[in-house]
Amino acid sequence: DHHKEMKYSLSDRYKSVNNVLTAFYNEMKSKGYWEDVTLQIVSDFGRTLTPNSSNGTDHGWGGHYFAMGGSVKGNQIFGEYPDDLTESGPYNIGRGRISPTMSWESILNSVLQWMGLDDDKGELDYCLPNRFQAGTKLLSKEDVFAD
């Protein structure tokens, strides 16, 4: 957690995550599983854009998701980057907390479809009961995956 001295600790943590993801990729590739694996990294909350009094950030709202796997169509960014990050910007709900433009249901919808859940059988609604109330586009398997 980065409640204090974020600039000094974040770089090392990025290196650690990179090393782990590289090792995971290499292992899945060597075992022949890479095309059948999707790894999605999700944060349960975002971080504020404005620093706190300890040179860190506090819990925010909008966060980032990251996906990798042999079937994932890479080099895509979903959602909208705000044109205005000031306090008066339309997505800023105060103290640098940015409202997301895409819900977690939007993203997981595609992963569950890729895993074979059937919309006609109500399986997606069972797993994501609020997916149509989120108010954002639901990504499909075709949006995110090559096969």
mmCIF file of N, CA, C and O in Angstrom, residues 66-100:
data_model
loop_
_atom_site.group_PDB
_atom_site.id
_atom_site.type_symbol
_atom_site.label_atom_id
_atom_site.label_comp_id
_atom_site.label_asym_id
_atom_site.label_seq_id
_atom_site.Cartn_x
_atom_site.Cartn_y
_atom_site.Cartn_z
ATOM 1 N N PHE A 66 -5.280 -5.325 -15.793
ATOM 2 C CA PHE A 66 -4.220 -5.766 -16.691
ATOM 3 C C PHE A 66 -4.500 -7.220 -17.027
ATOM 4 O O PHE A 66 -4.812 -8.008 -16.135
ATOM 5 N N ALA A 67 -4.427 -7.582 -18.293
ATOM 6 C CA ALA A 67 -4.647 -8.967 -18.698
ATOM 7 C C ALA A 67 -3.532 -9.428 -19.620
ATOM 8 O O ALA A 67 -3.029 -8.659 -20.435
ATOM 9 N N MET A 68 -3.168 -10.693 -19.459
ATOM 10 C CA MET A 68 -2.191 -11.298 -20.354
ATOM 11 C C MET A 68 -2.543 -12.758 -20.536
ATOM 12 O O MET A 68 -3.160 -13.374 -19.673
ATOM 13 N N GLY A 69 -2.199 -13.290 -21.662
ATOM 14 C CA GLY A 69 -2.447 -14.687 -21.969
ATOM 15 C C GLY A 69 -2.284 -14.899 -23.454
ATOM 16 O O GLY A 69 -2.298 -13.942 -24.233
ATOM 17 N N GLY A 70 -2.140 -16.157 -23.851
ATOM 18 C CA GLY A 70 -1.898 -16.468 -25.242
ATOM 19 C C GLY A 70 -3.020 -16.064 -26.169
ATOM 20 O O GLY A 70 -2.792 -15.761 -27.339
ATOM 21 N N SER A 71 -4.252 -16.028 -25.658
ATOM 22 C CA SER A 71 -5.397 -15.676 -26.502
ATOM 23 C C SER A 71 -5.802 -14.214 -26.392
ATOM 24 O O SER A 71 -6.691 -13.767 -27.100
ATOM 25 N N VAL A 72 -5.171 -13.472 -25.501
ATOM 26 C CA VAL A 72 -5.523 -12.063 -25.304
ATOM 27 C C VAL A 72 -5.003 -11.240 -26.477
ATOM 28 O O VAL A 72 -3.837 -11.354 -26.858
ATOM 29 N N LYS A 73 -5.889 -10.425 -27.061
ATOM 30 C CA LYS A 73 -5.458 -9.472 -28.092
ATOM 31 C C LYS A 73 -4.725 -8.352 -27.367
ATOM 32 O O LYS A 73 -5.337 -7.564 -26.656
ATOM 33 N N GLY A 74 -3.457 -8.262 -27.559
ATOM 34 C CA GLY A 74 -2.671 -7.264 -26.841
ATOM 35 C C GLY A 74 -2.786 -5.875 -27.439
ATOM 36 O O GLY A 74 -3.486 -5.645 -28.424
ATOM 37 N N ASN A 75 -2.084 -4.949 -26.824
ATOM 38 C CA ASN A 75 -1.973 -3.566 -27.308
ATOM 39 C C ASN A 75 -3.309 -2.843 -27.396
ATOM 40 O O ASN A 75 -3.537 -2.058 -28.310
ATOM 41 N N GLN A 76 -4.193 -3.110 -26.453
ATOM 42 C CA GLN A 76 -5.485 -2.429 -26.413
ATOM 43 C C GLN A 76 -5.654 -1.743 -25.065
ATOM 44 O O GLN A 76 -5.209 -2.252 -24.045
ATOM 45 N N ILE A 77 -6.320 -0.634 -25.085
ATOM 46 C CA ILE A 77 -6.709 0.057 -23.855
ATOM 47 C C ILE A 77 -8.205 0.294 -23.955
ATOM 48 O O ILE A 77 -8.696 0.828 -24.948
ATOM 49 N N PHE A 78 -8.932 -0.110 -22.918
ATOM 50 C CA PHE A 78 -10.373 0.098 -22.873
ATOM 51 C C PHE A 78 -10.685 1.172 -21.832
ATOM 52 O O PHE A 78 -9.932 1.375 -20.894
ATOM 53 N N GLY A 79 -11.823 1.810 -21.973
ATOM 54 C CA GLY A 79 -12.183 2.904 -21.080
ATOM 55 C C GLY A 79 -11.733 4.219 -21.686
ATOM 56 O O GLY A 79 -11.180 4.267 -22.791
ATOM 57 N N GLU A 80 -11.963 5.280 -20.965
ATOM 58 C CA GLU A 80 -11.619 6.612 -21.451
ATOM 59 C C GLU A 80 -10.677 7.289 -20.479
ATOM 60 O O GLU A 80 -10.896 7.252 -19.270
ATOM 61 N N TYR A 81 -9.644 7.889 -21.008
ATOM 62 C CA TYR A 81 -8.743 8.685 -20.181
ATOM 63 C C TYR A 81 -9.338 10.081 -20.067
ATOM 64 O O TYR A 81 -9.661 10.702 -21.079
ATOM 65 N N PRO A 82 -9.506 10.577 -18.855
ATOM 66 C CA PRO A 82 -10.124 11.899 -18.696
ATOM 67 C C PRO A 82 -9.311 13.008 -19.353
ATOM 68 O O PRO A 82 -8.088 13.042 -19.247
ATOM 69 N N ASP A 83 -10.002 13.900 -20.043
ATOM 70 C CA ASP A 83 -9.353 15.060 -20.652
ATOM 71 C C ASP A 83 -8.970 16.104 -19.605
ATOM 72 O O ASP A 83 -8.081 16.916 -19.828
ATOM 73 N N ASP A 84 -9.659 16.068 -18.476
ATOM 74 C CA ASP A 84 -9.466 17.087 -17.445
ATOM 75 C C ASP A 84 -9.301 16.406 -16.096
ATOM 76 O O ASP A 84 -10.239 15.817 -15.563
ATOM 77 N N LEU A 85 -8.093 16.460 -15.528
ATOM 78 C CA LEU A 85 -7.809 15.838 -14.232
ATOM 79 C C LEU A 85 -7.815 16.853 -13.089
ATOM 80 O O LEU A 85 -7.434 16.519 -11.976
ATOM 81 N N THR A 86 -8.248 18.075 -13.346
ATOM 82 C CA THR A 86 -8.291 19.084 -12.303
ATOM 83 C C THR A 86 -9.425 18.777 -11.326
ATOM 84 O O THR A 86 -10.288 17.927 -11.595
ATOM 85 N N GLU A 87 -9.454 19.483 -10.217
ATOM 86 C CA GLU A 87 -10.507 19.306 -9.212
ATOM 87 C C GLU A 87 -11.895 19.536 -9.787
ATOM 88 O O GLU A 87 -12.865 18.958 -9.325
ATOM 89 N N SER A 88 -11.989 20.386 -10.811
ATOM 90 C CA SER A 88 -13.291 20.674 -11.408
ATOM 91 C C SER A 88 -13.621 19.771 -12.596
ATOM 92 O O SER A 88 -14.667 19.918 -13.224
ATOM 93 N N GLY A 89 -12.734 18.817 -12.913
ATOM 94 C CA GLY A 89 -12.962 17.911 -14.038
ATOM 95 C C GLY A 89 -14.181 17.023 -13.804
ATOM 96 O O GLY A 89 -14.544 16.725 -12.663
ATOM 97 N N PRO A 90 -14.819 16.583 -14.871
ATOM 98 C CA PRO A 90 -16.069 15.829 -14.753
ATOM 99 C C PRO A 90 -15.921 14.462 -14.081
ATOM 100 O O PRO A 90 -16.893 13.935 -13.550
ATOM 101 N N TYR A 91 -14.729 13.874 -14.084
ATOM 102 C CA TYR A 91 -14.532 12.559 -13.461
ATOM 103 C C TYR A 91 -13.945 12.648 -12.059
ATOM 104 O O TYR A 91 -13.859 11.648 -11.362
ATOM 105 N N ASN A 92 -13.500 13.840 -11.662
ATOM 106 C CA ASN A 92 -12.888 14.009 -10.347
ATOM 107 C C ASN A 92 -13.992 14.207 -9.308
ATOM 108 O O ASN A 92 -14.742 15.178 -9.361
ATOM 109 N N ILE A 93 -14.069 13.269 -8.368
ATOM 110 C CA ILE A 93 -15.112 13.361 -7.330
ATOM 111 C C ILE A 93 -14.567 13.954 -6.036
ATOM 112 O O ILE A 93 -15.242 13.943 -5.017
ATOM 113 N N GLY A 94 -13.344 14.509 -6.086
ATOM 114 C CA GLY A 94 -12.753 15.182 -4.931
ATOM 115 C C GLY A 94 -11.447 14.542 -4.497
ATOM 116 O O GLY A 94 -11.274 13.331 -4.559
ATOM 117 N N ARG A 95 -10.495 15.391 -4.111
ATOM 118 C CA ARG A 95 -9.166 14.983 -3.644
ATOM 119 C C ARG A 95 -8.441 14.039 -4.603
ATOM 120 O O ARG A 95 -7.722 13.137 -4.192
ATOM 121 N N GLY A 96 -8.672 14.214 -5.900
ATOM 122 C CA GLY A 96 -7.976 13.401 -6.882
ATOM 123 C C GLY A 96 -8.541 12.001 -7.059
ATOM 124 O O GLY A 96 -7.895 11.149 -7.645
ATOM 125 N N ARG A 97 -9.734 11.779 -6.540
ATOM 126 C CA ARG A 97 -10.391 10.485 -6.746
ATOM 127 C C ARG A 97 -11.142 10.546 -8.084
ATOM 128 O O ARG A 97 -12.050 11.344 -8.242
ATOM 129 N N ILE A 98 -10.756 9.671 -8.999
ATOM 130 C CA ILE A 98 -11.294 9.702 -10.353
ATOM 131 C C ILE A 98 -12.339 8.600 -10.517
ATOM 132 O O ILE A 98 -12.084 7.432 -10.223
ATOM 133 N N SER A 99 -13.497 8.989 -10.985
ATOM 134 C CA SER A 99 -14.587 8.058 -11.247
ATOM 135 C C SER A 99 -14.234 7.207 -12.469
ATOM 136 O O SER A 99 -13.808 7.740 -13.491
ATOM 137 N N PRO A 100 -14.398 5.881 -12.396
ATOM 138 C CA PRO A 100 -14.051 5.037 -13.546
ATOM 139 C C PRO A 100 -15.027 5.213 -14.707
ATOM 140 O O PRO A 100 -16.185 5.573 -14.515
#
